[in-house]
């Protein structure tokens, strides 16, 4: 059941097994709620599709937290019904998004203070493809107690890293290698620094949003 509040009206629509049931209903909002906006979706898993619908609360908590991390300033509230009519509430919000998340992960004893970079670019995947816009952000620091790298695109966690991980590997290895060479830090016959060397003490989270994806 989907309910949308927009332009002074409430719209409701019901779906069953992927198909619309009934018709779109539209009714005006009371005057004191005329500026209300948002969407509410209520759903139950279909036993004909899902063999197990006992989804642990921890799963939803992880989803809410990841969404809060990459949507700076947006509050997610998880209500878990512990008894009929009784709920426990967990709130997830990161005012500065991934920057606050990295600071939380690293704690006060990190080797370096967290840093944050953000940029907006326009480009294309191939010469025969149209341009699109992308917003890029990354936060990181170094720690001798934690090693972690997480990558997100359009609010989705890239569990296997994808292109952002390849870019991070290349950039960090190149930058650290350049620094070591310029500062004369390499010992005689010492091999070039690798991603494994950098990753061992790196805490990094990157998030990107694009108007199209491929």
Tab-separated table of C-alpha atoms in Angstrom:
chain	number	residue	atom	x	y	z
A	1	UNK	CA	0.000	0.000	0.000
A	2	UNK	CA	1.588	3.259	-1.174
A	3	UNK	CA	0.529	6.659	0.156
A	4	UNK	CA	1.956	9.883	-1.264
A	5	UNK	CA	1.425	13.408	0.091
A	6	UNK	CA	2.074	16.092	-2.510
A	7	UNK	CA	0.704	19.425	-3.743
A	8	UNK	CA	-1.987	19.514	-1.061
A	9	UNK	CA	-3.358	16.056	-1.846
A	10	UNK	CA	-3.057	12.501	-0.534
A	11	UNK	CA	-2.725	9.759	-3.148
A	12	UNK	CA	-3.143	6.063	-2.331
A	13	UNK	CA	-2.592	2.988	-4.475
A	14	UNK	CA	-2.540	-0.725	-3.688
A	15	UNK	CA	-0.441	-3.415	-5.342
A	16	UNK	CA	-0.674	-7.201	-5.054
A	17	UNK	CA	1.900	-9.484	-6.663
A	18	UNK	CA	3.243	-6.636	-8.756
A	19	UNK	CA	-0.122	-5.598	-10.159
A	20	UNK	CA	-2.260	-2.565	-9.345
A	21	UNK	CA	-5.402	-3.432	-7.389
A	22	UNK	CA	-8.249	-0.948	-7.689
A	23	UNK	CA	-7.655	2.627	-8.806
A	24	UNK	CA	-5.561	5.575	-7.725
A	25	UNK	CA	-7.383	7.472	-4.992
A	26	UNK	CA	-6.902	11.216	-4.557
A	27	UNK	CA	-8.247	13.334	-1.720
A	28	UNK	CA	-7.412	16.872	-0.532
A	29	UNK	CA	-5.423	17.289	2.652
A	30	UNK	CA	-6.795	19.289	5.584
A	31	UNK	CA	-5.708	22.927	5.473
A	32	UNK	CA	-3.282	22.479	8.359
A	33	UNK	CA	-1.511	19.704	6.395
A	34	UNK	CA	-1.549	21.369	2.974
A	35	UNK	CA	2.259	21.521	2.715
A	36	UNK	CA	2.817	17.929	3.823
A	37	UNK	CA	5.074	15.897	1.510
A	38	UNK	CA	6.454	12.378	1.560
A	39	UNK	CA	5.800	8.756	0.722
A	40	UNK	CA	4.790	5.840	2.941
A	41	UNK	CA	5.038	2.249	1.719
A	42	UNK	CA	3.532	-0.611	3.710
A	43	UNK	CA	4.293	-4.127	2.508
A	44	UNK	CA	4.303	-7.770	3.500
A	45	UNK	CA	6.494	-10.425	1.842
A	46	UNK	CA	4.606	-12.870	-0.387
A	47	UNK	CA	4.950	-16.445	0.881
A	48	UNK	CA	4.779	-17.678	-2.711
A	49	UNK	CA	7.952	-15.702	-3.476
A	50	UNK	CA	9.884	-15.714	-0.204
A	51	UNK	CA	10.508	-19.011	1.545
A	52	UNK	CA	11.430	-17.271	4.795
A	53	UNK	CA	9.783	-14.001	5.837
A	54	UNK	CA	11.233	-13.870	9.345
A	55	UNK	CA	13.573	-10.957	8.681
A	56	UNK	CA	15.658	-10.025	11.744
A	57	UNK	CA	15.528	-6.450	12.991
A	58	UNK	CA	19.316	-6.281	12.640
A	59	UNK	CA	18.911	-6.437	8.857
A	60	UNK	CA	16.684	-3.351	8.793
A	61	UNK	CA	18.982	-1.588	11.259
A	62	UNK	CA	21.941	-2.109	8.944
A	63	UNK	CA	19.966	-0.821	5.950
A	64	UNK	CA	18.819	2.276	7.858
A	65	UNK	CA	22.338	3.025	9.074
A	66	UNK	CA	23.879	2.714	5.615
A	67	UNK	CA	21.204	5.017	4.181
A	68	UNK	CA	21.794	7.571	6.938
A	69	UNK	CA	25.539	7.489	6.243
A	70	UNK	CA	25.183	8.430	2.563
A	71	UNK	CA	22.219	10.819	2.919
A	72	UNK	CA	23.671	13.555	5.107
A	73	UNK	CA	21.248	15.130	7.571
A	74	UNK	CA	18.387	12.747	6.775
A	75	UNK	CA	16.909	10.969	9.819
A	76	UNK	CA	15.874	7.313	9.700
A	77	UNK	CA	13.737	5.924	12.524
A	78	UNK	CA	13.450	2.168	12.967
A	79	UNK	CA	10.438	1.048	14.999
A	80	UNK	CA	10.568	-2.585	16.099
A	81	UNK	CA	7.357	-3.989	17.574
A	82	UNK	CA	8.506	-5.882	20.670
A	83	UNK	CA	4.973	-6.593	21.919
A	84	UNK	CA	1.482	-5.802	20.570
A	85	UNK	CA	1.356	-2.011	20.357
A	86	UNK	CA	4.803	-1.571	21.950
A	87	UNK	CA	7.827	-0.422	19.950
A	88	UNK	CA	11.513	0.109	20.506
A	89	UNK	CA	12.898	3.000	18.454
A	90	UNK	CA	16.383	3.391	17.003
A	91	UNK	CA	17.349	6.644	15.293
A	92	UNK	CA	20.015	6.883	12.605
A	93	UNK	CA	21.304	10.265	11.437
A	94	UNK	CA	24.681	11.592	10.298
A	95	UNK	CA	24.508	15.365	9.915
A	96	UNK	CA	27.705	15.444	7.846
A	97	UNK	CA	27.215	12.062	6.200
A	98	UNK	CA	30.297	10.000	5.476
A	99	UNK	CA	32.582	12.512	7.211
A	100	UNK	CA	30.854	11.883	10.555
A	101	UNK	CA	30.762	8.142	9.866
A	102	UNK	CA	34.521	7.921	9.312
A	103	UNK	CA	35.134	9.981	12.453
A	104	UNK	CA	32.874	7.601	14.401
A	105	UNK	CA	34.641	4.531	13.042
A	106	UNK	CA	38.152	5.794	13.663
A	107	UNK	CA	37.484	7.242	17.106
A	108	UNK	CA	39.706	9.746	18.880
A	109	UNK	CA	42.866	7.664	18.637
A	110	UNK	CA	43.224	7.592	14.850
A	111	UNK	CA	46.679	8.224	13.426
A	112	UNK	CA	45.384	11.137	11.343
A	113	UNK	CA	42.309	13.329	11.553
A	114	UNK	CA	39.535	12.448	9.075
A	115	UNK	CA	39.541	14.459	5.856
A	116	UNK	CA	36.687	14.997	3.403
A	117	UNK	CA	36.671	15.870	-0.299
A	118	UNK	CA	33.740	16.543	-2.593
A	119	UNK	CA	33.425	17.443	-6.269
A	120	UNK	CA	30.852	17.603	-9.044
A	121	UNK	CA	31.805	16.581	-12.572
A	122	UNK	CA	30.298	15.952	-15.985
A	123	UNK	CA	31.478	13.152	-18.247
A	124	UNK	CA	30.539	10.150	-20.310
A	125	UNK	CA	31.331	6.440	-20.262
A	126	UNK	CA	32.135	6.240	-23.974
A	127	UNK	CA	32.487	8.645	-26.871
A	128	UNK	CA	29.143	7.514	-28.306
A	129	UNK	CA	27.277	7.975	-25.002
A	130	UNK	CA	25.656	11.198	-23.705
A	131	UNK	CA	27.153	13.267	-20.898
A	132	UNK	CA	25.842	12.875	-17.373
A	133	UNK	CA	26.530	14.568	-14.050
A	134	UNK	CA	28.142	12.913	-11.051
A	135	UNK	CA	28.661	14.086	-7.483
A	136	UNK	CA	31.680	12.513	-5.814
A	137	UNK	CA	32.627	12.501	-2.141
A	138	UNK	CA	35.143	10.622	-0.037
A	139	UNK	CA	36.182	10.683	3.618
A	140	UNK	CA	39.196	8.904	5.048
A	141	UNK	CA	41.859	8.744	7.730
A	142	UNK	CA	44.592	6.392	8.867
A	143	UNK	CA	44.335	4.166	11.946
A	144	UNK	CA	46.458	1.480	13.575
A	145	UNK	CA	43.365	-0.146	15.090
A	146	UNK	CA	40.931	-0.396	12.184
A	147	UNK	CA	41.035	-1.178	8.473
A	148	UNK	CA	37.848	-0.549	6.491
A	149	UNK	CA	36.781	0.581	3.027
A	150	UNK	CA	33.161	1.044	1.937
A	151	UNK	CA	31.880	2.300	-1.400
A	152	UNK	CA	28.383	3.579	-2.268
A	153	UNK	CA	26.688	4.704	-5.484
A	154	UNK	CA	23.253	6.353	-5.608
A	155	UNK	CA	22.724	5.330	-1.956
A	156	UNK	CA	23.459	1.651	-2.683
A	157	UNK	CA	26.310	-0.115	-0.910
A	158	UNK	CA	28.714	-1.597	-3.449
A	159	UNK	CA	29.510	-4.780	-1.577
A	160	UNK	CA	32.181	-5.756	-4.123
A	161	UNK	CA	33.679	-2.295	-4.556
A	162	UNK	CA	33.335	-1.829	-8.290
A	163	UNK	CA	34.848	1.150	-10.101
A	164	UNK	CA	35.197	3.335	-6.955
A	165	UNK	CA	37.423	0.705	-5.345
A	166	UNK	CA	39.614	0.491	-8.455
A	167	UNK	CA	39.957	4.273	-8.457
A	168	UNK	CA	40.838	4.349	-4.740
A	169	UNK	CA	43.470	1.635	-5.117
A	170	UNK	CA	45.131	3.457	-7.997
A	171	UNK	CA	44.974	6.899	-6.386
A	172	UNK	CA	46.268	5.932	-2.950
A	173	UNK	CA	49.100	3.732	-4.193
A	174	UNK	CA	50.187	6.441	-6.631
A	175	UNK	CA	50.049	9.233	-4.039
A	176	UNK	CA	51.796	7.302	-1.268
A	177	UNK	CA	54.479	6.004	-3.651
A	178	UNK	CA	55.145	9.536	-4.907
A	179	UNK	CA	55.466	10.837	-1.349
A	180	UNK	CA	57.858	8.060	-0.318
A	181	UNK	CA	60.055	8.654	-3.365
A	182	UNK	CA	60.145	12.437	-2.976
A	183	UNK	CA	60.936	12.200	0.731
A	184	UNK	CA	63.558	9.492	0.265
A	185	UNK	CA	61.689	7.124	2.560
A	186	UNK	CA	62.278	3.952	0.544
A	187	UNK	CA	65.099	1.788	1.874
A	188	UNK	CA	67.660	0.391	-0.562
A	189	UNK	CA	66.193	-2.411	-2.702
A	190	UNK	CA	62.814	-1.962	-0.988
A	191	UNK	CA	59.871	-2.829	-3.243
A	192	UNK	CA	57.250	-0.265	-4.219
A	193	UNK	CA	54.344	0.245	-1.815
A	194	UNK	CA	51.223	-1.792	-2.639
A	195	UNK	CA	47.500	-1.403	-1.971
A	196	UNK	CA	47.774	-4.044	0.750
A	197	UNK	CA	50.277	-1.798	2.562
A	198	UNK	CA	47.955	1.215	2.352
A	199	UNK	CA	44.733	-0.662	3.055
A	200	UNK	CA	46.144	-2.158	6.237
A	201	UNK	CA	45.704	1.135	8.115
A	202	UNK	CA	43.132	2.968	5.984
A	203	UNK	CA	39.574	3.909	6.968
A	204	UNK	CA	37.794	5.090	3.811
A	205	UNK	CA	34.195	5.663	2.730
A	206	UNK	CA	33.257	6.989	-0.701
A	207	UNK	CA	29.827	7.942	-1.995
A	208	UNK	CA	28.798	9.030	-5.480
A	209	UNK	CA	25.537	10.029	-7.104
A	210	UNK	CA	24.989	10.221	-10.852
A	211	UNK	CA	22.083	11.142	-13.110
A	212	UNK	CA	22.523	7.848	-14.911
A	213	UNK	CA	24.468	4.682	-14.227
A	214	UNK	CA	25.938	1.888	-16.280
